mmCIF file of C-alpha atoms (C1' of nucleotides) in Angstrom:
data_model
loop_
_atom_site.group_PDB
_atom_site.id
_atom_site.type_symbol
_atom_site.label_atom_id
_atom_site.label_comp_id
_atom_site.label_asym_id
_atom_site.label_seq_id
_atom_site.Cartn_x
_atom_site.Cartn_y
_atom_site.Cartn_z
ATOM 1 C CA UNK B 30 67.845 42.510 17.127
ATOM 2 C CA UNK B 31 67.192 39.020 18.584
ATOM 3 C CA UNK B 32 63.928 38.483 21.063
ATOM 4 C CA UNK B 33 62.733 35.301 22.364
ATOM 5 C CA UNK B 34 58.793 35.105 21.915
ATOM 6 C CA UNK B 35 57.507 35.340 25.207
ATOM 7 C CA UNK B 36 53.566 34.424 25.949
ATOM 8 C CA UNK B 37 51.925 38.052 25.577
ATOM 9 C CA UNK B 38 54.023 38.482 22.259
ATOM 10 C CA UNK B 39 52.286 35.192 20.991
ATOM 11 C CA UNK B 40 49.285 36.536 21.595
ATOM 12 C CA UNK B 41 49.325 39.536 20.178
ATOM 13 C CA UNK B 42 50.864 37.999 17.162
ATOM 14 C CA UNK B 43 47.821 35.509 16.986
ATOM 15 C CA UNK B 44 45.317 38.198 17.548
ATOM 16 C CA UNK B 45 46.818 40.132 14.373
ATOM 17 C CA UNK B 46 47.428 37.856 12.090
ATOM 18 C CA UNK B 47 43.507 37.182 12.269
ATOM 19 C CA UNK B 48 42.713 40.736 12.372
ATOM 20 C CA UNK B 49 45.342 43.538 11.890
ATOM 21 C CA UNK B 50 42.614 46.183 12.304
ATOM 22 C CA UNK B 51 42.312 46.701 15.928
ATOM 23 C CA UNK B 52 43.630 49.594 17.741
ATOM 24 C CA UNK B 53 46.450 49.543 20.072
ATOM 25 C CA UNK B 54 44.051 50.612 22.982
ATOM 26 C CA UNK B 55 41.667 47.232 21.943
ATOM 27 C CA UNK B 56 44.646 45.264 21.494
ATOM 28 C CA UNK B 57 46.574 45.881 24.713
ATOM 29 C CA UNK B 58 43.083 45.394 26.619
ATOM 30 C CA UNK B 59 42.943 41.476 25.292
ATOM 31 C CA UNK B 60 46.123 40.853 26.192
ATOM 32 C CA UNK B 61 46.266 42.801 29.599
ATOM 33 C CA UNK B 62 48.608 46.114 28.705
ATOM 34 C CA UNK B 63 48.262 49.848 28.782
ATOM 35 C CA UNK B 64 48.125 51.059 24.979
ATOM 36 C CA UNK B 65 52.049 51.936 25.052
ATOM 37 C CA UNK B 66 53.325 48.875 26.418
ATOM 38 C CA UNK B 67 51.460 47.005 23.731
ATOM 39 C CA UNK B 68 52.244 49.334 20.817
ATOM 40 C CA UNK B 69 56.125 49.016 21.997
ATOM 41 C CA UNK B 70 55.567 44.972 21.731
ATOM 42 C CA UNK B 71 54.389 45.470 18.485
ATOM 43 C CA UNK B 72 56.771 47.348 16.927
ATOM 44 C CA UNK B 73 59.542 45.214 18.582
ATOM 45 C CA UNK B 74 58.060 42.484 16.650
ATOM 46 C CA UNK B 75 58.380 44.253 13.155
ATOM 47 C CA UNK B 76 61.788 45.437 13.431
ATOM 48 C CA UNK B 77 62.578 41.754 14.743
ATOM 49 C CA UNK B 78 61.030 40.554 11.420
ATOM 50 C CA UNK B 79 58.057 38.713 13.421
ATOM 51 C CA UNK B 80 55.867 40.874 11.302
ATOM 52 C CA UNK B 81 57.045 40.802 8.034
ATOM 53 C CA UNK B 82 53.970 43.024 6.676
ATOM 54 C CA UNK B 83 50.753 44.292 6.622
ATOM 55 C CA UNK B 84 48.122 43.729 4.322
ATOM 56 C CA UNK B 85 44.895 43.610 3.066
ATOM 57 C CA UNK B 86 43.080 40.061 2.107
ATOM 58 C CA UNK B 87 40.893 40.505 -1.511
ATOM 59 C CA UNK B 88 38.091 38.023 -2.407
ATOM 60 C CA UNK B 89 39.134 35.985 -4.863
ATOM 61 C CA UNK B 90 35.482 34.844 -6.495
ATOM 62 C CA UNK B 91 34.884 38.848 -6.310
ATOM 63 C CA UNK B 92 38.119 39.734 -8.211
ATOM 64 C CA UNK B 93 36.798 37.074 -10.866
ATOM 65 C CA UNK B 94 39.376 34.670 -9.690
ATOM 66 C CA UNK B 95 37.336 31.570 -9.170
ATOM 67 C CA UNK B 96 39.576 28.879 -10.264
ATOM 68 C CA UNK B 97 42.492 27.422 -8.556
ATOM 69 C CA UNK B 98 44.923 25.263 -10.310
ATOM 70 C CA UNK B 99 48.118 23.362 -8.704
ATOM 71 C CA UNK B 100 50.874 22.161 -11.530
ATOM 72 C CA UNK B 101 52.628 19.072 -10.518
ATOM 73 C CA UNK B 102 55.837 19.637 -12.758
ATOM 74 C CA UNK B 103 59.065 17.358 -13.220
ATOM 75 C CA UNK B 104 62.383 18.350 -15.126
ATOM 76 C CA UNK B 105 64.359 16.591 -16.691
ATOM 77 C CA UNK B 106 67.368 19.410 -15.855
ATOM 78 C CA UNK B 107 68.306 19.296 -12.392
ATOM 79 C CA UNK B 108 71.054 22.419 -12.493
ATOM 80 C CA UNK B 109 70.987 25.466 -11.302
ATOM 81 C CA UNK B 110 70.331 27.466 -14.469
ATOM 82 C CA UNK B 111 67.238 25.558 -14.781
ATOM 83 C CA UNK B 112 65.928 26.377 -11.506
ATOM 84 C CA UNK B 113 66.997 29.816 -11.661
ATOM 85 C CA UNK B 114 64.860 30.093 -14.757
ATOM 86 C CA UNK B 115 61.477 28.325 -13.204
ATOM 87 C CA UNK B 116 62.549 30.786 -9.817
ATOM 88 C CA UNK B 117 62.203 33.976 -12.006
ATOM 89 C CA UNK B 118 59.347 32.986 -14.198
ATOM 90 C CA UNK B 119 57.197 31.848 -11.333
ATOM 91 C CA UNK B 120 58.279 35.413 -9.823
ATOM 92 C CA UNK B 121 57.408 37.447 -13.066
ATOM 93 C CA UNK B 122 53.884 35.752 -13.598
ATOM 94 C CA UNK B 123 51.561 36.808 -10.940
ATOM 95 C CA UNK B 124 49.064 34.498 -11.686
ATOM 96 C CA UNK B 125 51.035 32.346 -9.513
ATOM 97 C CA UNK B 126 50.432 32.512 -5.999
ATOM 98 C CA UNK B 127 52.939 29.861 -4.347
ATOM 99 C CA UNK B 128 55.970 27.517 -5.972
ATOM 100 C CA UNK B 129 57.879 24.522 -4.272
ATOM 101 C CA UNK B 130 60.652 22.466 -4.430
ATOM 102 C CA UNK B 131 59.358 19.139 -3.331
ATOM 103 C CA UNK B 132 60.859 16.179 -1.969
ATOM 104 C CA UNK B 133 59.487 12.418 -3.667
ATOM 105 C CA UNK B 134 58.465 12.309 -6.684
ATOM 106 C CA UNK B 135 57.438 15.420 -8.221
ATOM 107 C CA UNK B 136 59.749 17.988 -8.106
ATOM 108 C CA UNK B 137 58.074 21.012 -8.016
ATOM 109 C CA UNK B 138 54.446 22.219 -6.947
ATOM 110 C CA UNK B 139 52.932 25.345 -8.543
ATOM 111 C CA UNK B 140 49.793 27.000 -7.113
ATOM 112 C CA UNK B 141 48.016 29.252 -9.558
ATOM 113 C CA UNK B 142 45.031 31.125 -9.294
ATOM 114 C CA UNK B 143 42.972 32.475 -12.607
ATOM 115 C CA UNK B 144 39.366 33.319 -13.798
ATOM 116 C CA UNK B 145 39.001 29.954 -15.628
ATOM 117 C CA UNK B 146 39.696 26.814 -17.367
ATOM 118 C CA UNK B 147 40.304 29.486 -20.284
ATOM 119 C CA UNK B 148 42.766 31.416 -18.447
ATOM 120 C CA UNK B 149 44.294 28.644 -16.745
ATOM 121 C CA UNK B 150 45.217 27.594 -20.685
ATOM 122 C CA UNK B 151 46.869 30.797 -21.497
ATOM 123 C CA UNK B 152 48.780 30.952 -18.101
ATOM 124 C CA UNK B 153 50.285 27.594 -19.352
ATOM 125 C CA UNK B 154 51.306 28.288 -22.511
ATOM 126 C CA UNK B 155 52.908 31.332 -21.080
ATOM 127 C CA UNK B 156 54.724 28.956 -18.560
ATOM 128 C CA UNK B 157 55.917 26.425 -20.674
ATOM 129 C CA UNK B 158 57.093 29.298 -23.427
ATOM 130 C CA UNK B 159 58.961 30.150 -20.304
ATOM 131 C CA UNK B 160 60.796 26.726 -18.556
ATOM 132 C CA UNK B 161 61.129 23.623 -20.232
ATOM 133 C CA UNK B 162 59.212 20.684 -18.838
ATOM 134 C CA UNK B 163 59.541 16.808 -19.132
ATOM 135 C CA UNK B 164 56.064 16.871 -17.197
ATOM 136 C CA UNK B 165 53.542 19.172 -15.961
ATOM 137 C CA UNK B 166 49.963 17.789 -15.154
ATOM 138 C CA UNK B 167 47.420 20.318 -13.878
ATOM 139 C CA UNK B 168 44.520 19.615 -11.051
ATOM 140 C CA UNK B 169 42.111 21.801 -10.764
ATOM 141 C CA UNK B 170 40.472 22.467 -7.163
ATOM 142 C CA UNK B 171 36.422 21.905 -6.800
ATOM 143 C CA UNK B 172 35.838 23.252 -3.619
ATOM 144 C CA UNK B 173 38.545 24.936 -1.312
ATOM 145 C CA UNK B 174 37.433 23.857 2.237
ATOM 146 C CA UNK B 175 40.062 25.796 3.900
ATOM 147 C CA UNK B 176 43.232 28.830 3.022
ATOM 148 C CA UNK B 177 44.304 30.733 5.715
ATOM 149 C CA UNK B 178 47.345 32.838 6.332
ATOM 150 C CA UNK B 179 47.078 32.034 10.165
ATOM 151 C CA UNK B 180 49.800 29.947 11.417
ATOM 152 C CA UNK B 181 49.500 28.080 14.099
ATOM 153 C CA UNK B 182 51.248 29.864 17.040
ATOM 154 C CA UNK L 3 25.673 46.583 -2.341
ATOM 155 C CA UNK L 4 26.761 45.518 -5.845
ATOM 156 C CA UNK L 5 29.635 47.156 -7.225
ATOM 157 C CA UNK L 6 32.087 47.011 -10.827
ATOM 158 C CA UNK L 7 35.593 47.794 -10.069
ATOM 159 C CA UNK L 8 36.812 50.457 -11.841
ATOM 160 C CA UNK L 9 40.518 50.905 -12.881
ATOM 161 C CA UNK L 10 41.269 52.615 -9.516
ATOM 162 C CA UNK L 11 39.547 50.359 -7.278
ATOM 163 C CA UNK L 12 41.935 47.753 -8.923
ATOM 164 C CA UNK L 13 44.888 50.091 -8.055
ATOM 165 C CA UNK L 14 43.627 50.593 -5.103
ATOM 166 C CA UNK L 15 43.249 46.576 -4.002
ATOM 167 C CA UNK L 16 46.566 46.162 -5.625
ATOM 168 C CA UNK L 17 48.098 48.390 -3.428
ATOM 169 C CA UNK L 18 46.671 47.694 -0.197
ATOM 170 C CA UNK L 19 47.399 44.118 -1.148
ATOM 171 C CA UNK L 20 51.122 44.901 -0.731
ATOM 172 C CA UNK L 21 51.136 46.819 1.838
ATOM 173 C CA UNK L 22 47.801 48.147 3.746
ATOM 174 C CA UNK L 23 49.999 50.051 6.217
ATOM 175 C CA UNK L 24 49.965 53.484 4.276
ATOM 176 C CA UNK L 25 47.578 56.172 5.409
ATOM 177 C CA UNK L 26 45.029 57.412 2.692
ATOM 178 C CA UNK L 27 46.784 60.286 1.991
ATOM 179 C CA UNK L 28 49.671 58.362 0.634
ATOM 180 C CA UNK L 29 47.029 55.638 -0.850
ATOM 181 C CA UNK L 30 45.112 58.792 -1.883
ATOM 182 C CA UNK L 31 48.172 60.359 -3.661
ATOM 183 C CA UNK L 32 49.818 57.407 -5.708
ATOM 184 C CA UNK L 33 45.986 57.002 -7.310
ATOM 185 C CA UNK L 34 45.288 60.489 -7.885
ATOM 186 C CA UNK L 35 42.521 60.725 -5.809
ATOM 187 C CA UNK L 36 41.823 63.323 -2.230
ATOM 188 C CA UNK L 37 42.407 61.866 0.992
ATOM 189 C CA UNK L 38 38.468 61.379 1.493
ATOM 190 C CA UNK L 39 38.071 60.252 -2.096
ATOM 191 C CA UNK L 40 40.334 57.285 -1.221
ATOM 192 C CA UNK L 41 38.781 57.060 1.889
ATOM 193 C CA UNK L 42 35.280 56.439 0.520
ATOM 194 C CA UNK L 43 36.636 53.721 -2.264
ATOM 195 C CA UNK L 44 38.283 51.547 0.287
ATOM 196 C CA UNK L 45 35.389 51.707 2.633
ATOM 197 C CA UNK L 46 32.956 51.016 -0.223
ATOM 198 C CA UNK L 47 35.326 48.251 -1.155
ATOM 199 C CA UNK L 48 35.236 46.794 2.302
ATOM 200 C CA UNK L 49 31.799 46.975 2.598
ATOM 201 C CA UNK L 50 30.885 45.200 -0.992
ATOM 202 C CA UNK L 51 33.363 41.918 0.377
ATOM 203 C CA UNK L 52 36.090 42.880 -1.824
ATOM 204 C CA UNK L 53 38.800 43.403 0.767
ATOM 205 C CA UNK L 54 37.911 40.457 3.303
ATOM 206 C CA UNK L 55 40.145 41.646 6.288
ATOM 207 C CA UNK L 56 43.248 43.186 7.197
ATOM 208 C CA UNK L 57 46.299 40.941 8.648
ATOM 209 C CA UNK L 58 49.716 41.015 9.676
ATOM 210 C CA UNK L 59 51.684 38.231 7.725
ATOM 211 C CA UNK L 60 54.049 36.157 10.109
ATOM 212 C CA UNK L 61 57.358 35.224 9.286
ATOM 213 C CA UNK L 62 57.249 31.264 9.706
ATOM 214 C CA UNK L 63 60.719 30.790 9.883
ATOM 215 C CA UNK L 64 61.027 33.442 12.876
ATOM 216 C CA UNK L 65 57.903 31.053 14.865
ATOM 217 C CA UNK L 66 59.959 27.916 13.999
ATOM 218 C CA UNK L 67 57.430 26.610 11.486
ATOM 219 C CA UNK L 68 60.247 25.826 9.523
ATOM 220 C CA UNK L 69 58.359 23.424 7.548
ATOM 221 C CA UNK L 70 55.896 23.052 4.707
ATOM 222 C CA UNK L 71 54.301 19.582 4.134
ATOM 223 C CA UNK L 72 51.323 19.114 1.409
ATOM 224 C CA UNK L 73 49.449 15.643 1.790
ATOM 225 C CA UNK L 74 47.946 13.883 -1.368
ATOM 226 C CA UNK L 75 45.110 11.768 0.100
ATOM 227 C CA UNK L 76 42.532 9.351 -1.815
ATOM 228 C CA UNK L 77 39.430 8.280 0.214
ATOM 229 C CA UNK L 78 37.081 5.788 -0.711
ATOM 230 C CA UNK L 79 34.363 7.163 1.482
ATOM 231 C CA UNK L 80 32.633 9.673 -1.233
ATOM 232 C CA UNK L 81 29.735 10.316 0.639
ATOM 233 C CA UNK L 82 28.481 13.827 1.554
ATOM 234 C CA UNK L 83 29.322 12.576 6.025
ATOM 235 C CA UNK L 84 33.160 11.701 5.292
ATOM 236 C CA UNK L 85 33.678 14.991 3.491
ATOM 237 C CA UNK L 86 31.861 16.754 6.923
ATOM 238 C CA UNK L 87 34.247 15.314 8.990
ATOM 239 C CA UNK L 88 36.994 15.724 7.060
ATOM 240 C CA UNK L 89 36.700 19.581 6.559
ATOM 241 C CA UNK L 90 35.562 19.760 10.250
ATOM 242 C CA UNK L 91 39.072 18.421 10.838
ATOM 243 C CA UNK L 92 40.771 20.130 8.581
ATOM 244 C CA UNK L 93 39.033 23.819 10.125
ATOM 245 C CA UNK L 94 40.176 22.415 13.671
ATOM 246 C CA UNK L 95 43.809 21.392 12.937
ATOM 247 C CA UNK L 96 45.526 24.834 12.968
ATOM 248 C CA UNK L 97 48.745 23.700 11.236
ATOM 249 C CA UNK L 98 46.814 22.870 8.197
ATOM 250 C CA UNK L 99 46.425 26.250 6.336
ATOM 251 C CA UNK L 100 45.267 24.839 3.171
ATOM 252 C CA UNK L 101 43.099 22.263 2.176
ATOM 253 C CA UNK L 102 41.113 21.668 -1.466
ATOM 254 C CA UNK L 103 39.127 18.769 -3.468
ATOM 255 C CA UNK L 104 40.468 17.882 -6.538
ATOM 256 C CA UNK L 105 39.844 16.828 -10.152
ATOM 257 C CA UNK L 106 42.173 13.898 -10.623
ATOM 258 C CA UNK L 107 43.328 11.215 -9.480
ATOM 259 C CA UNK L 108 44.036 12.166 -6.214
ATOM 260 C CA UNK L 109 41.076 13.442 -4.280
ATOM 261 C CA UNK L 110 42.195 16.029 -1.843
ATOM 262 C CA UNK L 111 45.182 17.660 -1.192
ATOM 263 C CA UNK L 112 46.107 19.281 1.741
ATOM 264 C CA UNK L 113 49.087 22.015 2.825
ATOM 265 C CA UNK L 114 50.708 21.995 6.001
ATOM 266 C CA UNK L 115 53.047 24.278 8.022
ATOM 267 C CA UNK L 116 55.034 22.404 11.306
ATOM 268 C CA UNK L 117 58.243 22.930 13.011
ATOM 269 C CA UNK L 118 59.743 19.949 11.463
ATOM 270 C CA UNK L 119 59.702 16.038 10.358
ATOM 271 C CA UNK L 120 58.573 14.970 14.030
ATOM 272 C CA UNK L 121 55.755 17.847 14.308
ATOM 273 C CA UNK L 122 54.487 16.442 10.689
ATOM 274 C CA UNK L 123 54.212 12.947 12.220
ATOM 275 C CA UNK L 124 52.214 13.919 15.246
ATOM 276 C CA UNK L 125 49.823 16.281 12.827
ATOM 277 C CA UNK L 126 50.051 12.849 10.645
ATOM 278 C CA UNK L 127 48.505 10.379 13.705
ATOM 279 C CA UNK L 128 46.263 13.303 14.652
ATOM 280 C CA UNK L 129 44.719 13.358 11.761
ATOM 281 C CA UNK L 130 44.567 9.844 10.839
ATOM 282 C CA UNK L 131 42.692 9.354 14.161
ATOM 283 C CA UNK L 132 40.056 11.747 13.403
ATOM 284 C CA UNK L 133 39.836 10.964 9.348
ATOM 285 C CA UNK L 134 39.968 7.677 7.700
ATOM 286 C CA UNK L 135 41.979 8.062 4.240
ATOM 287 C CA UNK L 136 42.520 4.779 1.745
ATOM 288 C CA UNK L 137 46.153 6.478 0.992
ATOM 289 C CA UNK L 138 47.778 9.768 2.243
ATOM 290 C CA UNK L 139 51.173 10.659 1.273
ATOM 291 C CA UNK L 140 53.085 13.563 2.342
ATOM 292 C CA UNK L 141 55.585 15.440 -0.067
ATOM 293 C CA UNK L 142 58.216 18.003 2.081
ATOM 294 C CA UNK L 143 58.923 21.215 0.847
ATOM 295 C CA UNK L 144 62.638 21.553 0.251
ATOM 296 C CA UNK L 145 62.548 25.052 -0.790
ATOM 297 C CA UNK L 146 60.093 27.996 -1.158
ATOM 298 C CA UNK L 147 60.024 29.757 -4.597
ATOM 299 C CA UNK L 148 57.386 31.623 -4.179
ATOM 300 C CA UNK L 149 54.641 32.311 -1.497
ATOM 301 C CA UNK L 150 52.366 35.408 -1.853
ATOM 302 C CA UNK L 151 48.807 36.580 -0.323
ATOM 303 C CA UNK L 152 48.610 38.805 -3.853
ATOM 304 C CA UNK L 153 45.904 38.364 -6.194
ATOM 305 C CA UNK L 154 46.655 39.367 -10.095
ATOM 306 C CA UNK L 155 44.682 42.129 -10.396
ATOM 307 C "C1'" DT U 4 64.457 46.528 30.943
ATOM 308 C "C1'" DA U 5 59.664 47.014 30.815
ATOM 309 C "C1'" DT U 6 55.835 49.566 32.327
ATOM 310 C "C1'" DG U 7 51.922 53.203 32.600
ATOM 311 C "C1'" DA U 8 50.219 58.031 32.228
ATOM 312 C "C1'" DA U 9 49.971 61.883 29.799
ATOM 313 C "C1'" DA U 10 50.935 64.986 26.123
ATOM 314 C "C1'" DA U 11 51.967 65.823 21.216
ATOM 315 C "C1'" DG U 12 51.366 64.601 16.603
ATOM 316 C "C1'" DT U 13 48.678 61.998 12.854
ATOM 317 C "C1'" DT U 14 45.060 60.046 10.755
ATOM 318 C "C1'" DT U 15 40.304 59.071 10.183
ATOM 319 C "C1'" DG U 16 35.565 59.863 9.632
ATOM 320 C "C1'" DT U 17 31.881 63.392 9.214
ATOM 321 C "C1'" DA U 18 29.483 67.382 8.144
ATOM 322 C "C1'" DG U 19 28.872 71.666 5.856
ATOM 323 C "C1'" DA U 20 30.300 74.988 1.833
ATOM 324 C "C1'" DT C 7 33.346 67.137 -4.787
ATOM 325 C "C1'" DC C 8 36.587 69.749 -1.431
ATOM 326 C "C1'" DT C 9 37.647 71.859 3.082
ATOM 327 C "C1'" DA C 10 37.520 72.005 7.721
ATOM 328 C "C1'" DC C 11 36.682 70.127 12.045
ATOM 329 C "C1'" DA C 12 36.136 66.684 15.882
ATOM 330 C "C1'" DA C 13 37.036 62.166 17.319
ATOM 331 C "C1'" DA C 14 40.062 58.472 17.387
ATOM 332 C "C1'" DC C 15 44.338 56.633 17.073
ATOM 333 C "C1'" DT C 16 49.501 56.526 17.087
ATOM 334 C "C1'" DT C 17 53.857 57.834 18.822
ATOM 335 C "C1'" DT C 18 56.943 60.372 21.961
ATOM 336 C "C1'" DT C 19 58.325 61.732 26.347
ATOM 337 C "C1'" DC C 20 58.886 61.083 30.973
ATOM 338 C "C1'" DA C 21 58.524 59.155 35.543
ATOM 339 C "C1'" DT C 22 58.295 54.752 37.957
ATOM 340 C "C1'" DA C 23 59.053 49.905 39.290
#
DNA sequence: TATGAAAAGTTTGTAGA
DNA sequence: TCTACAAACTTTTCATA
């Protein structure tokens, strides 16, 4: 199925994406349709892959996941074995949240996010157990002054 | 309302984190628990902050926000007004999703999702119009490992 | 092709055993 | 707790533009 985003489906794709909990009824009012009409829109958007899913956003600090680290990381091994190695490992470990390929001079980014300084340590040797590194240099975030799954539409 | 999370909320969160589109009866029956049971954990686990919200994650790609750009920026404006405006920028510049203060060498680092190249430079000048930075330098994203809203829980 | 109204089917939230 | 009910919500059907 391919759709063109017209103005009403951008805004109902804005409106969920900050909150996925309103009703149909609610949602077609802001944006001007009956319930039906809207709830049609909506799945049209899923099937199209628009929506690719639901789900539900956990506290971090509550969970006792305070700490966020990013890993700056170069290799040394630029084939595809290596990468296909760092791919699965960074899918396998759940401590880490996002991984990138990066142009300049780093070559990959690595978002993590664990209880502590402690846990950060044991996440690490677990990593480098895992991929060989030439370099990997941690920084550790003070104060997160904004992380949002909203993009801008 | 304080709360511990017991080995079922955890299942729970860790569920809903993946997908929050089941009904509790389905939640209810893959952690053992009656349809109200389940019903009275999540709501107790929305009400103590755990579960922040409920969103529908967007397919960037689909929205042509093809690209992810993370800025390393050094200031030397350390004072408690610079760091104001900056996150008031940062909260008013939609295509930045991310944004954190560092340990390290470089002082903040900040993630960013545009169409492409030319959408990153206007961001760029908007930005450096409303911020002054001693150095800001943008690394591209060539390729996306890994990107996840899920907590290790 | 997209809409709205209404009816049928589910799920959710509440109250009573 | 569990069961049962009422309210709310989702999804289908159908008629219309």
């Amino acid at each position: 199925m391919n759709m063109q985003l017209d103005p009403i489906d951008r805004r109902i794709l804005r409106l969920l994406q900050r909150d996925a909990s309103v009703s149909h009824d609610d949602l077609g009012a802001q944006v001007g349709l009956s319930r039906n009409a809207c709830w049609r829109r909506v799945r049209a958007l899923e099937q199209a892959g628009f929506i690719k899913k639901r789900v539900v956003l956990i506290d971090p600090d509550q969970v006792g996941l305070g700490l966020t680290v990013f890993l700056m990381i170069r290799t040394d091994r630029h084939g595809p074995d290596w990468l296909d190695q760092f791919a699965k490992a960074t899918r396998d470990i759940p401590e880490i949240l996002g991984a990138y390929r990066m142009t300049g001079d780093l070559d990959y980014l690595v978002r993590v996010r664990v209880a502590d300084v402690a846990a950060y340590d044991t996440l690490y040797q677990k990593l480098i157990r895992r991929v060989e590194m030439a370099d990997c240099s941690a920084s550790f975030v003070m104060e997160e002054l904004k992380e949002t799954t909203e993009l801008p539409l």
